[in-house]
Amino acid sequence: MEVDYMFQIGDNIVYPMHGAGIIEAIEEKEFSG
């Protein structure tokens, strides 16, 4: 199953109050609790 993400590897991003970065990987994790 292919998922369409908002970001792609290599995209430049900016998070207010946290700074700028580059997407290096996209991971999917499952948390319980």
mmCIF file of C-alpha atoms in Angstrom:
data_model
loop_
_atom_site.group_PDB
_atom_site.id
_atom_site.type_symbol
_atom_site.label_atom_id
_atom_site.label_comp_id
_atom_site.label_asym_id
_atom_site.label_seq_id
_atom_site.Cartn_x
_atom_site.Cartn_y
_atom_site.Cartn_z
ATOM 1 C CA MET A 1 0.000 0.000 0.000
ATOM 2 C CA GLU A 2 1.489 3.327 -1.067
ATOM 3 C CA VAL A 3 0.896 6.400 1.085
ATOM 4 C CA ASP A 4 1.035 9.969 -0.261
ATOM 5 C CA TYR A 5 3.051 12.057 2.230
ATOM 6 C CA MET A 6 3.075 15.834 2.518
ATOM 7 C CA PHE A 7 6.899 15.831 2.374
ATOM 8 C CA GLN A 8 9.448 14.095 0.175
ATOM 9 C CA ILE A 9 13.031 13.118 0.954
ATOM 10 C CA GLY A 10 15.276 16.104 0.227
ATOM 11 C CA ASP A 11 12.591 18.732 0.946
ATOM 12 C CA ASN A 12 13.639 21.798 2.921
ATOM 13 C CA ILE A 13 11.371 22.502 5.886
ATOM 14 C CA VAL A 14 10.989 25.239 8.497
ATOM 15 C CA TYR A 15 9.394 24.728 11.896
ATOM 16 C CA PRO A 16 8.615 27.986 13.715
ATOM 17 C CA MET A 17 10.441 28.104 17.069
ATOM 18 C CA HIS A 18 12.512 24.994 16.121
ATOM 19 C CA GLY A 19 14.460 26.018 13.017
ATOM 20 C CA ALA A 20 15.058 24.701 9.519
ATOM 21 C CA GLY A 21 15.958 21.259 8.257
ATOM 22 C CA ILE A 22 15.974 18.797 5.383
ATOM 23 C CA ILE A 23 13.865 15.630 5.208
ATOM 24 C CA GLU A 24 16.366 12.734 5.243
ATOM 25 C CA ALA A 25 13.964 9.813 5.719
ATOM 26 C CA ILE A 26 10.299 9.027 6.196
ATOM 27 C CA GLU A 27 9.478 6.418 8.824
ATOM 28 C CA GLU A 28 6.200 4.998 10.045
ATOM 29 C CA LYS A 29 6.054 3.936 13.696
ATOM 30 C CA GLU A 30 3.258 2.445 15.738
ATOM 31 C CA PHE A 31 2.883 3.379 19.404
ATOM 32 C CA SER A 32 0.704 1.684 21.969
ATOM 33 C CA GLY A 33 -0.731 3.270 25.049
#
